[in-house]
Structures are given as C-alpha cells and as structure tokens.
Amino acid sequence: MKLVKFVHNKEVKFGVVEGNEVILLEENFLNSIKKTSVKLSLSEIELLSPVFPSKFVCVGLNYRDHANEMKESLPTEPVLFLKPSTAVNHPNYPISYPPQTKNLHYEAELVVVIGKTAKNVKIEDAKGYILGYTCGNDVTARDLQKKDVQWTRAKSFDSFAPIGPWIETEIDPNSLDIKLILNGEIKQKSNTSNLIFKPDFLVSFISSVMTLLPGDVIMTGTPSGVGPMKVGDDVSVVIENIGTLPNRII
Ligand code: MG
C-alpha cells in the first residue's frame, strides 16, 4: 500500500495510491487507514512530504563504500545525528542553495517511517513500529560539515530534507536498489543489502536512546558517489518498489 499526503482544492488530504489514482482516506493514515469512495487522479493532486516528523534521526556512514570515500573507518555502532523538523521538504518542491555554502551535496537514502510510539523496542519487535518506507535526500553543505566539529549547521537548512513521494508499507527494505539521478545521469547506485545497520536494528538502537513518535523518520544513510549540485540542477532519489523523489535546486 502506498500512503500519500497531498493538496487538492487547496486542502491537505490523505490517500492510498492505486495505479494512476488516489483513493481518499477519511483521516491522516497515522490515525487510521479507512478508505472513502472518492477517487482522484494522481495528475490532479500536489504531493506533500508524507509526514511532518518531529525529528529526522539520521545515520552517518551506514554503507561501507561511503565510509571509504569519506576516509572514515567503519563504525561499530550507528553514528546518529538529527535534522530539525523545519528542514522538511516535499516532492517536486525546490531545495534552496544557501549562501553560506560553496559545496552543496545530495545523499540518496532509504527512509524508515515510524507508525507508533517506540521506546526500548527489541529488534524482533521493530517491524510492528514501522509504518513503511520512503525515499529521502539528506541534503548536506559538505564544506560546513568538514569545517564544523559536528554536523548540525551542514544538515539543517530549511528545505534540506525532502522525503516522499509516498510511504510504501509492504516491502522488504533489505534488498532494494537505490539510485541518485542528477540531470538525467546516475550518480549513486547501490542496494540496501549493503547497509551496515538495517532498519529493524536502527529502530531498536535509536529507541533505546530517544522516543520515536508516529511520523518520525529514520534516514538510514547514503551509499558512495555523493557529490555537488548547483542552482538549476534536477535531482531525484529513486528506490526500487517505492518510487521517485524529484527536486530542483534554486
Ligand atoms: Mg546522510
């Protein structure tokens, strides 16, 4: 099932994507998934970020090849950082190139969406707390990341956390092709089987530190091939059996 949040007739609504149609839901899918009889065409709606997370919990260096290209040793535990809720961005919306950076990078990532409040969850119970999976771009000011002791500034500008286009609830997240396409050219290409720390483990690990709320997301890290974007570029994250998250740099 593909759960979607969108604007139609100037109202925010929730739905389930089936083919080229969206079945309207009675309310936010975080509360309940009850279909109505109303069907809309995908072409007449404007997609939104499927959730507005209270926090983006992000994992650094979760693919071996990316740790190598960053000249970092492999972590023995997940390296966590946060992006603020205000960095949230939508499919097809612009990503702003801030004046403080000269090196803005894309990072294609599989995103875990939390469905119910999670605290001290065991690995074997983690699936029960996951609503589904979507695509994310962990936009990063690479020069500021290298300059600062920690990564908050580099990761936190408004518009630096596009997620979408919808939440896929029925996939195995551990074997999905993931790609980053910049102006039609493939820049990152990997498979989530290469993740060092898998989604179920991450839900358990992170929930032993902080409570995860419904709608919170975990950005699971990016494979190798990170690189720069410039104003006017079209960037898309594509994950097998989920969909495509397109944005433009302005
Ligand atoms: Mg990242």
XYZ file of N, CA and C and ligand atoms in Angstrom:
751
model
N 0.840 -1.192 0.000
C 0.000 0.000 0.000
C 0.878 1.246 0.000
N 0.491 2.225 -0.839
C 1.267 3.466 -0.926
C 0.455 4.596 -0.285
N 0.890 5.053 0.876
C 0.177 6.092 1.619
C 0.716 7.457 1.228
N -0.200 8.360 0.909
C 0.211 9.644 0.354
C -0.502 10.794 1.065
N 0.222 11.905 1.190
C -0.349 13.153 1.715
C -0.258 14.168 0.583
N -1.309 14.938 0.384
C -1.334 15.794 -0.801
C -2.252 16.997 -0.618
N -2.142 17.926 -1.568
C -3.044 19.073 -1.617
C -3.987 18.881 -2.795
N -5.289 19.076 -2.530
C -6.298 19.034 -3.582
C -7.353 20.075 -3.244
N -7.689 20.924 -4.200
C -8.620 22.033 -3.945
C -8.207 22.843 -2.705
N -6.901 23.094 -2.612
C -6.337 23.923 -1.538
C -6.479 23.313 -0.148
N -6.791 22.010 -0.083
C -6.884 21.343 1.225
C -5.869 20.211 1.306
N -5.299 20.030 2.513
C -4.399 18.901 2.735
C -5.228 17.648 2.991
N -4.908 16.569 2.236
C -5.673 15.332 2.341
C -4.726 14.133 2.367
N -5.294 12.975 2.676
C -4.504 11.741 2.772
C -5.146 10.685 1.884
N -4.308 9.825 1.305
C -4.869 8.825 0.408
C -3.984 7.606 0.250
N -4.503 6.689 -0.568
C -3.764 5.482 -0.951
C -3.640 5.496 -2.467
N -2.416 5.376 -2.960
C -2.184 5.378 -4.411
C -2.427 3.980 -4.958
N -3.297 3.913 -5.989
C -3.524 2.641 -6.700
C -3.442 2.946 -8.194
N -2.369 2.496 -8.816
C -2.151 2.833 -10.231
C -1.993 4.330 -10.388
N -2.809 4.924 -11.285
C -2.749 6.377 -11.501
C -3.788 7.125 -10.673
N -4.402 6.411 -9.718
C -5.455 7.030 -8.914
C -5.064 7.108 -7.443
N -5.742 8.004 -6.742
C -5.582 8.114 -5.297
C -6.947 7.926 -4.657
N -7.041 6.942 -3.767
C -8.288 6.731 -3.014
C -8.186 7.607 -1.761
N -9.149 8.486 -1.590
C -9.132 9.387 -0.442
C -9.369 8.622 0.862
N -8.601 8.962 1.892
C -8.805 8.371 3.220
C -9.645 9.307 4.084
N -10.293 8.723 5.092
C -11.143 9.536 5.979
C -10.324 10.509 6.805
N -9.096 10.101 7.176
C -8.266 10.961 8.028
C -6.801 10.597 7.816
N -5.937 11.271 8.543
C -4.499 11.014 8.489
C -4.226 9.528 8.717
N -3.438 8.928 7.813
C -3.147 7.486 7.946
C -2.385 7.156 9.220
N -1.819 8.160 9.904
C -1.172 7.884 11.194
C -2.216 7.545 12.258
N -3.467 7.977 12.041
C -4.554 7.658 12.980
C -5.277 6.376 12.593
N -5.709 6.299 11.329
C -6.385 5.089 10.857
C -6.332 5.081 9.344
N -6.477 3.885 8.766
C -6.492 3.785 7.310
C -7.870 3.315 6.892
N -8.770 4.300 6.674
C -10.145 3.985 6.253
C -10.398 4.662 4.917
N -10.595 3.850 3.878
C -10.804 4.400 2.535
C -12.217 4.971 2.395
N -12.331 6.049 1.630
C -13.642 6.566 1.253
C -13.942 6.075 -0.170
N -15.051 6.500 -0.713
C -15.383 6.108 -2.093
C -14.841 7.119 -3.105
N -14.161 8.156 -2.617
C -13.683 9.223 -3.520
C -12.357 8.824 -4.155
N -12.299 8.926 -5.498
C -11.063 8.652 -6.228
C -10.644 9.898 -6.984
N -9.352 10.191 -6.932
C -8.800 11.329 -7.668
C -7.712 10.806 -8.590
N -7.407 11.595 -9.613
C -6.296 11.224 -10.484
C -5.002 11.757 -9.874
N -3.928 10.943 -9.957
C -2.621 11.402 -9.435
C -2.222 12.734 -10.069
N -2.648 12.942 -11.331
C -2.231 14.145 -12.048
C -2.902 15.418 -11.517
N -3.988 15.283 -10.758
C -4.686 16.484 -10.263
C -4.354 16.823 -8.812
N -3.397 16.109 -8.226
C -3.029 16.412 -6.841
C -1.597 16.919 -6.781
N -1.274 17.601 -5.683
C 0.084 18.082 -5.450
C 0.638 17.309 -4.248
N 1.676 16.522 -4.490
C 2.229 15.679 -3.428
C 2.893 16.519 -2.341
N 2.728 16.069 -1.103
C 3.435 16.665 0.032
C 4.345 15.614 0.658
N 5.267 16.082 1.477
C 6.012 15.165 2.321
C 4.983 14.293 3.046
N 5.098 12.950 2.996
C 4.016 12.116 3.552
C 3.807 12.287 5.054
N 4.843 12.727 5.761
C 4.710 13.020 7.194
C 5.435 14.331 7.498
N 5.082 14.925 8.639
C 5.829 16.076 9.154
C 6.480 15.600 10.452
N 7.717 15.085 10.365
C 8.326 14.435 11.533
C 8.634 15.439 12.637
N 8.557 14.976 13.900
C 9.040 15.837 14.989
C 10.559 15.896 14.942
N 11.171 14.876 14.347
C 12.628 14.858 14.157
C 12.991 13.883 13.043
N 14.062 14.225 12.332
C 14.686 13.309 11.379
C 15.897 12.721 12.095
N 15.847 11.443 12.411
C 17.018 10.801 13.005
C 17.835 10.216 11.855
N 19.065 10.665 11.738
C 19.865 10.290 10.577
C 21.061 9.456 11.004
N 21.437 8.526 10.119
C 22.573 7.650 10.383
C 23.689 8.037 9.428
N 24.860 8.326 9.991
C 26.030 8.638 9.157
C 26.776 7.361 8.841
N 27.405 7.310 7.666
C 28.341 6.218 7.350
C 27.736 4.831 7.548
N 26.596 4.573 6.893
C 25.953 3.271 7.045
C 26.148 2.364 5.828
N 26.914 2.830 4.830
C 27.314 1.959 3.719
C 28.845 1.940 3.711
N 29.408 0.728 3.603
C 30.878 0.607 3.636
C 31.556 1.513 2.626
N 31.017 1.526 1.386
C 31.683 2.278 0.314
C 31.675 3.791 0.598
N 30.618 4.287 1.242
C 30.568 5.723 1.557
C 31.554 6.059 2.680
N 31.687 5.175 3.677
C 32.682 5.406 4.738
C 34.074 5.493 4.122
N 34.333 4.612 3.140
C 35.644 4.635 2.469
C 35.867 5.941 1.731
N 34.848 6.411 0.976
C 35.050 7.636 0.187
C 35.177 8.869 1.093
N 34.602 8.793 2.312
C 34.748 9.911 3.247
C 36.029 9.756 4.085
N 36.777 8.669 3.805
C 38.025 8.370 4.525
C 37.787 8.241 6.035
N 36.653 7.599 6.358
C 36.307 7.337 7.754
C 36.369 5.824 7.980
N 36.738 5.419 9.201
C 36.723 3.986 9.498
C 35.278 3.530 9.714
N 35.042 2.224 9.566
C 33.678 1.691 9.699
C 33.210 1.814 11.145
N 32.002 2.306 11.354
C 31.503 2.442 12.726
C 31.147 1.085 13.335
N 31.361 0.927 14.636
C 30.941 -0.301 15.314
C 29.516 -0.149 15.861
N 29.070 1.086 16.039
C 27.681 1.396 16.380
C 27.226 2.482 15.409
N 25.903 2.618 15.172
C 25.449 3.691 14.275
C 25.872 5.071 14.793
N 26.338 5.912 13.881
C 26.617 7.313 14.214
C 25.332 8.091 13.938
N 24.745 8.672 14.967
C 23.450 9.351 14.814
C 23.616 10.864 14.795
N 22.782 11.517 13.997
C 22.637 12.970 14.097
C 21.192 13.307 13.763
N 20.788 14.541 14.046
C 19.406 14.959 13.806
C 19.346 16.055 12.757
N 18.288 16.035 11.972
C 17.908 17.204 11.188
C 16.636 17.749 11.848
N 16.469 19.067 11.878
C 15.272 19.609 12.527
C 14.026 19.412 11.667
N 12.871 19.424 12.334
C 11.598 19.259 11.605
C 11.460 20.308 10.498
N 12.014 21.494 10.734
C 11.856 22.602 9.786
C 12.658 22.427 8.501
N 13.494 21.391 8.428
C 14.218 21.102 7.177
C 13.344 20.321 6.203
N 12.159 19.928 6.639
C 11.299 19.067 5.809
C 11.029 19.716 4.447
N 10.965 18.879 3.435
C 10.682 19.375 2.087
C 9.845 18.324 1.350
N 9.207 18.744 0.269
C 8.212 17.931 -0.428
C 8.721 17.462 -1.795
N 8.113 16.435 -2.355
C 8.433 16.058 -3.727
C 8.138 17.227 -4.670
N 8.992 17.441 -5.631
C 8.819 18.474 -6.670
C 8.963 19.909 -6.154
N 9.275 20.080 -4.886
C 9.496 21.423 -4.347
C 10.983 21.766 -4.468
N 11.324 23.057 -4.490
C 12.735 23.422 -4.625
C 13.547 23.212 -3.348
N 14.818 22.881 -3.545
C 15.811 22.870 -2.467
C 16.604 24.166 -2.612
N 16.694 24.931 -1.526
C 17.402 26.223 -1.591
C 18.898 26.036 -1.391
N 19.678 26.637 -2.293
C 21.145 26.622 -2.173
C 21.520 27.813 -1.291
N 21.909 27.572 -0.023
C 22.151 28.709 0.878
C 23.464 29.424 0.567
N 23.522 30.729 0.839
C 24.744 31.482 0.524
C 25.945 31.094 1.386
N 25.700 30.420 2.520
C 26.806 30.077 3.434
C 27.663 28.926 2.925
N 27.199 28.198 1.899
C 27.982 27.052 1.408
C 28.437 27.263 -0.031
N 29.567 26.598 -0.351
C 30.045 26.578 -1.749
C 30.069 25.140 -2.265
N 29.517 24.202 -1.452
C 29.600 22.790 -1.843
C 28.385 22.023 -1.322
N 27.275 22.161 -2.058
C 26.004 21.533 -1.656
C 25.916 20.130 -2.259
N 25.722 19.123 -1.414
C 25.712 17.724 -1.878
C 24.349 17.063 -1.728
N 24.074 16.101 -2.614
C 22.937 15.187 -2.473
C 23.382 13.957 -1.689
N 22.436 13.279 -1.028
C 22.669 11.960 -0.431
C 21.375 11.162 -0.543
N 21.316 10.210 -1.435
C 20.128 9.352 -1.590
C 20.038 8.399 -0.408
N 18.833 8.317 0.202
C 18.701 7.461 1.389
C 17.331 6.775 1.451
N 17.357 5.548 1.939
C 16.115 4.859 2.315
C 15.650 5.452 3.645
N 14.358 5.795 3.713
C 13.808 6.425 4.913
C 12.787 5.491 5.564
N 12.965 5.257 6.857
C 12.017 4.457 7.647
C 11.011 5.420 8.279
N 9.711 5.143 8.134
C 8.680 5.984 8.751
C 8.073 5.228 9.934
N 8.103 5.860 11.095
C 7.584 5.247 12.317
C 6.051 5.391 12.372
N 5.368 4.299 12.729
C 3.900 4.307 12.763
C 3.308 4.438 14.157
N 4.058 3.974 15.183
C 3.548 4.167 16.551
C 4.694 4.413 17.518
N 4.352 5.019 18.634
C 5.360 5.451 19.598
C 6.276 4.298 19.993
N 7.571 4.524 19.865
C 8.550 3.458 20.066
C 9.573 3.872 21.117
N 9.670 3.069 22.178
C 10.686 3.282 23.215
C 11.214 1.923 23.648
N 12.521 1.761 23.646
C 13.165 0.496 24.036
C 12.561 -0.717 23.307
N 12.463 -0.588 22.010
C 11.888 -1.666 21.187
C 12.962 -2.718 20.896
N 12.598 -3.986 21.032
C 13.530 -5.068 20.689
C 13.619 -5.206 19.169
N 14.764 -5.666 18.682
C 14.951 -5.815 17.229
C 13.823 -6.672 16.640
N 13.495 -7.762 17.315
C 12.488 -8.674 16.754
C 11.079 -8.074 16.766
N 10.878 -7.001 17.527
C 9.559 -6.345 17.556
C 9.502 -5.100 16.662
N 10.641 -4.720 16.076
C 10.745 -3.415 15.405
C 9.728 -3.247 14.281
N 9.487 -4.322 13.519
C 8.574 -4.200 12.355
C 7.204 -3.656 12.761
N 6.753 -3.982 13.964
C 5.446 -3.538 14.433
C 5.362 -2.028 14.655
N 6.507 -1.370 14.687
C 6.540 0.078 14.911
C 6.799 0.855 13.623
N 7.084 0.125 12.551
C 7.401 0.769 11.268
C 6.139 0.819 10.413
N 5.756 2.033 9.997
C 4.605 2.172 9.100
C 5.002 1.772 7.682
N 6.188 2.188 7.255
C 6.646 1.857 5.900
C 7.925 2.598 5.577
N 8.159 2.713 4.257
C 9.449 3.239 3.788
C 9.221 4.244 2.664
N 10.088 5.251 2.606
C 10.013 6.206 1.512
C 11.429 6.597 1.102
N 11.522 7.517 0.134
C 12.823 7.993 -0.343
C 13.162 9.297 0.372
N 14.448 9.542 0.559
C 14.874 10.801 1.157
C 16.167 11.290 0.544
N 16.361 12.612 0.613
C 17.618 13.220 0.175
C 18.177 13.999 1.365
N 19.256 13.485 1.929
C 19.887 14.133 3.088
C 20.825 15.220 2.568
N 20.219 16.346 2.157
C 20.992 17.435 1.543
C 21.986 17.995 2.570
N 23.219 18.192 2.124
C 24.332 18.480 3.037
C 25.241 19.568 2.465
N 25.546 20.561 3.284
C 26.579 21.548 2.916
C 27.932 20.948 3.311
N 28.579 20.281 2.337
C 29.744 19.446 2.662
C 30.892 20.276 3.253
N 31.074 21.480 2.771
C 32.180 22.307 3.292
C 31.929 22.675 4.764
N 30.668 22.947 5.107
C 30.364 23.289 6.502
C 30.466 22.044 7.385
N 30.112 20.884 6.831
C 30.228 19.624 7.593
C 31.683 19.380 7.966
N 32.599 19.652 7.006
C 34.023 19.395 7.268
C 34.614 20.442 8.206
N 34.080 21.669 8.137
C 34.621 22.776 8.919
C 34.171 22.718 10.382
N 32.903 22.343 10.594
C 32.344 22.347 11.953
C 32.715 21.056 12.690
N 32.750 21.130 14.018
C 33.051 19.924 14.802
C 31.924 18.904 14.650
N 30.679 19.372 14.679
C 29.546 18.473 14.449
C 28.708 19.006 13.283
N 27.680 18.264 12.907
C 27.107 18.432 11.570
C 25.825 19.257 11.529
N 25.413 19.810 12.659
C 24.092 20.444 12.704
C 23.902 21.496 11.619
N 24.863 22.444 11.525
C 24.676 23.512 10.538
C 24.616 22.942 9.119
N 25.512 22.029 8.819
C 25.626 21.496 7.456
C 24.388 20.747 6.987
N 23.607 20.237 7.931
C 22.493 19.340 7.598
C 21.117 19.962 7.795
N 21.061 21.203 8.309
C 19.803 21.672 8.902
C 19.108 22.841 8.224
N 19.644 23.338 7.113
C 18.973 24.461 6.454
C 17.556 24.063 6.045
N 16.656 25.057 6.027
C 15.300 24.828 5.529
C 15.387 24.192 4.136
N 14.571 23.241 3.864
C 14.439 22.532 2.574
C 15.458 21.413 2.380
N 16.321 21.157 3.389
C 17.397 20.160 3.251
C 16.945 18.726 3.530
N 15.642 18.506 3.727
C 15.196 17.135 3.997
C 13.945 16.771 3.186
N 14.084 16.695 1.852
C 12.939 16.210 1.065
C 12.705 14.731 1.347
N 11.426 14.354 1.513
C 11.060 12.936 1.628
C 9.794 12.692 0.811
N 9.654 11.487 0.318
C 8.470 11.137 -0.474
C 8.855 10.206 -1.622
N 7.985 9.935 -2.602
C 6.715 10.636 -2.835
C 5.572 10.121 -1.950
N 5.726 8.925 -1.396
C 4.688 8.324 -0.546
C 5.352 7.276 0.317
N 4.573 6.663 1.222
C 5.107 5.621 2.108
C 4.645 4.263 1.601
N 5.606 3.417 1.259
C 5.266 2.044 0.844
C 5.274 1.167 2.081
N 4.142 0.496 2.326
C 4.005 -0.235 3.592
C 4.290 -1.735 3.468
N 4.439 -2.223 2.231
C 4.508 -3.689 2.062
C 5.759 -4.149 1.336
N 6.918 -3.634 1.730
C 8.141 -4.115 1.073
C 9.141 -4.608 2.101
N 10.026 -5.479 1.615
C 11.194 -5.872 2.397
C 12.258 -4.800 2.142
N 12.659 -4.062 3.196
C 13.576 -2.935 2.980
C 15.026 -3.360 2.787
N 15.306 -4.655 2.919
C 16.704 -5.092 2.998
C 17.316 -5.511 1.669
N 16.593 -5.297 0.576
C 17.154 -5.666 -0.727
C 16.519 -4.828 -1.828
N 16.724 -3.504 -1.758
C 16.125 -2.582 -2.723
C 17.230 -1.801 -3.437
N 17.149 -1.722 -4.759
C 18.092 -0.869 -5.488
C 17.810 0.590 -5.149
N 18.878 1.350 -4.933
C 18.737 2.773 -4.616
C 19.651 3.563 -5.548
N 19.087 4.647 -6.126
C 19.833 5.442 -7.110
C 19.643 6.933 -6.849
N 20.658 7.693 -7.207
C 20.545 9.154 -7.228
C 20.791 9.587 -8.656
N 19.844 10.335 -9.217
C 19.972 10.793 -10.602
C 20.045 12.317 -10.604
N 21.138 12.838 -11.203
C 21.332 14.291 -11.283
C 21.307 14.687 -12.758
N 20.337 15.501 -13.138
C 20.190 15.929 -14.541
C 20.237 14.736 -15.504
N 19.540 13.676 -15.144
C 19.445 12.508 -16.024
C 20.598 11.524 -15.912
N 21.611 11.834 -15.127
C 22.788 10.972 -15.023
C 22.817 10.271 -13.662
N 23.067 8.956 -13.667
C 23.126 8.205 -12.402
C 24.409 8.536 -11.660
N 24.296 9.041 -10.433
C 25.464 9.428 -9.645
C 25.720 8.485 -8.468
N 24.656 7.913 -7.925
C 24.790 6.916 -6.870
C 23.977 5.699 -7.277
N 24.521 4.518 -7.009
C 23.810 3.289 -7.370
C 24.257 2.218 -6.391
N 23.314 1.710 -5.615
C 23.665 0.677 -4.661
C 22.414 -0.132 -4.356
N 22.486 -0.914 -3.311
C 21.343 -1.719 -2.884
C 21.314 -1.685 -1.365
N 20.110 -1.656 -0.805
C 20.020 -1.542 0.660
C 20.560 -2.787 1.370
N 20.854 -3.847 0.610
C 21.514 -5.018 1.218
C 22.922 -4.643 1.696
N 23.449 -3.519 1.196
C 24.787 -3.070 1.614
C 24.766 -2.219 2.886
N 23.580 -1.997 3.451
C 23.515 -1.238 4.713
C 24.228 -2.006 5.826
N 25.075 -1.313 6.574
C 25.758 -1.953 7.709
C 24.736 -2.224 8.816
N 23.938 -1.215 9.169
C 22.895 -1.351 10.202
C 21.526 -1.290 9.513
N 20.744 -2.348 9.668
C 19.465 -2.498 8.950
C 18.335 -1.761 9.694
N 17.219 -1.494 8.992
C 16.119 -0.755 9.610
C 15.650 -1.296 10.966
N 15.439 -2.600 11.094
C 14.936 -3.129 12.371
C 15.916 -2.857 13.508
N 17.207 -3.047 13.207
C 18.223 -2.772 14.220
C 18.216 -1.288 14.595
N 18.066 -0.424 13.579
C 18.102 1.023 13.843
C 16.935 1.466 14.721
N 15.735 0.908 14.457
C 14.578 1.267 15.296
C 14.859 0.881 16.744
N 15.428 -0.296 16.939
C 15.743 -0.752 18.292
C 16.822 0.134 18.925
N 17.895 0.345 18.198
C 19.031 1.125 18.710
C 18.609 2.563 19.055
N 17.910 3.205 18.120
C 17.539 4.613 18.327
C 16.498 4.731 19.441
N 15.550 3.779 19.484
C 14.503 3.874 20.508
C 15.038 3.556 21.910
N 16.256 3.029 21.998
C 16.876 2.851 23.315
C 17.494 4.160 23.797
N 17.558 5.143 22.879
C 18.098 6.461 23.228
C 16.957 7.476 23.395
N 16.118 7.575 22.350
C 15.057 8.589 22.352
C 13.749 7.953 21.915
N 12.658 8.494 22.401
C 11.342 8.010 21.989
C 11.083 8.429 20.548
N 10.697 7.486 19.732
C 10.304 7.781 18.356
C 8.787 7.921 18.310
N 8.324 9.015 17.733
C 6.885 9.307 17.684
C 6.312 8.925 16.318
N 4.996 8.679 16.251
C 4.379 8.409 14.947
C 4.696 9.551 13.969
N 5.164 9.201 12.809
C 5.539 10.204 11.813
C 7.003 10.594 11.852
N 7.715 10.207 12.908
C 9.166 10.424 12.903
C 9.795 9.552 11.826
N 10.955 9.981 11.355
C 11.618 9.202 10.307
C 13.079 8.943 10.672
N 13.562 7.832 10.146
C 14.982 7.497 10.248
C 15.546 7.529 8.836
N 16.534 8.391 8.623
C 17.241 8.416 7.338
C 18.450 7.503 7.500
N 18.474 6.415 6.714
C 19.348 5.284 7.041
C 20.776 5.399 6.529
N 21.108 6.516 5.875
C 22.476 6.677 5.391
C 22.545 6.547 3.883
N 23.662 7.024 3.315
C 23.775 7.086 1.855
C 24.933 6.228 1.356
N 24.781 5.648 0.149
C 25.900 4.893 -0.434
C 26.968 5.831 -1.023
N 27.979 5.257 -1.633
C 29.064 6.071 -2.206
C 28.561 6.859 -3.414
N 29.362 7.823 -3.832
C 29.020 8.607 -5.013
C 28.417 9.949 -4.694
N 28.502 10.377 -3.419
C 27.962 11.698 -3.084
C 28.713 12.749 -3.889
N 28.030 13.855 -4.177
C 28.678 14.874 -4.997
C 27.875 16.153 -5.029
N 28.415 17.160 -5.730
C 27.837 18.504 -5.673
C 26.639 18.711 -6.592
N 25.801 19.681 -6.189
C 24.690 20.150 -7.013
C 24.869 21.651 -7.194
N 24.299 22.165 -8.291
C 24.331 23.613 -8.499
C 22.917 24.127 -8.797
N 22.765 25.425 -8.728
C 21.454 26.028 -8.973
C 20.954 25.639 -10.368
N 19.710 25.201 -10.437
C 19.122 24.770 -11.703
C 19.154 23.272 -11.914
N 19.934 22.555 -11.091
C 20.017 21.100 -11.239
C 18.695 20.427 -10.845
N 18.394 19.324 -11.543
C 17.287 18.448 -11.169
C 17.859 17.210 -10.516
N 17.400 16.925 -9.298
C 17.933 15.788 -8.547
C 16.786 14.866 -8.167
N 16.983 13.558 -8.344
C 15.954 12.587 -7.970
C 16.565 11.425 -7.212
N 15.867 11.001 -6.162
C 16.204 9.763 -5.465
C 15.192 8.717 -5.938
N 15.707 7.577 -6.384
C 14.831 6.516 -6.890
C 15.110 5.244 -6.101
N 14.071 4.677 -5.478
C 14.238 3.410 -4.768
C 13.242 2.400 -5.331
N 13.794 1.242 -5.646
C 13.020 0.134 -6.226
C 11.774 -0.154 -5.387
N 10.639 -0.303 -6.060
C 9.355 -0.654 -5.427
C 8.812 0.420 -4.480
N 9.487 1.572 -4.412
C 8.912 2.698 -3.662
C 8.503 3.770 -4.670
N 9.467 4.424 -5.307
C 9.131 5.449 -6.273
C 10.269 6.435 -6.433
N 9.921 7.630 -6.930
C 10.906 8.652 -7.266
C 10.595 9.939 -6.513
N 11.643 10.529 -5.940
C 11.531 11.800 -5.219
C 12.327 12.861 -5.991
N 11.625 13.701 -6.770
C 12.319 14.706 -7.572
C 12.315 16.099 -6.913
N 13.441 16.802 -7.051
C 13.532 18.191 -6.564
C 14.458 18.984 -7.498
N 14.323 20.306 -7.459
C 15.225 21.177 -8.218
C 15.938 22.124 -7.259
N 17.176 22.453 -7.595
C 17.961 23.370 -6.764
C 17.716 24.809 -7.227
N 17.356 25.660 -6.271
C 17.171 27.080 -6.628
C 18.064 27.944 -5.738
Mg 23.180 11.086 5.099
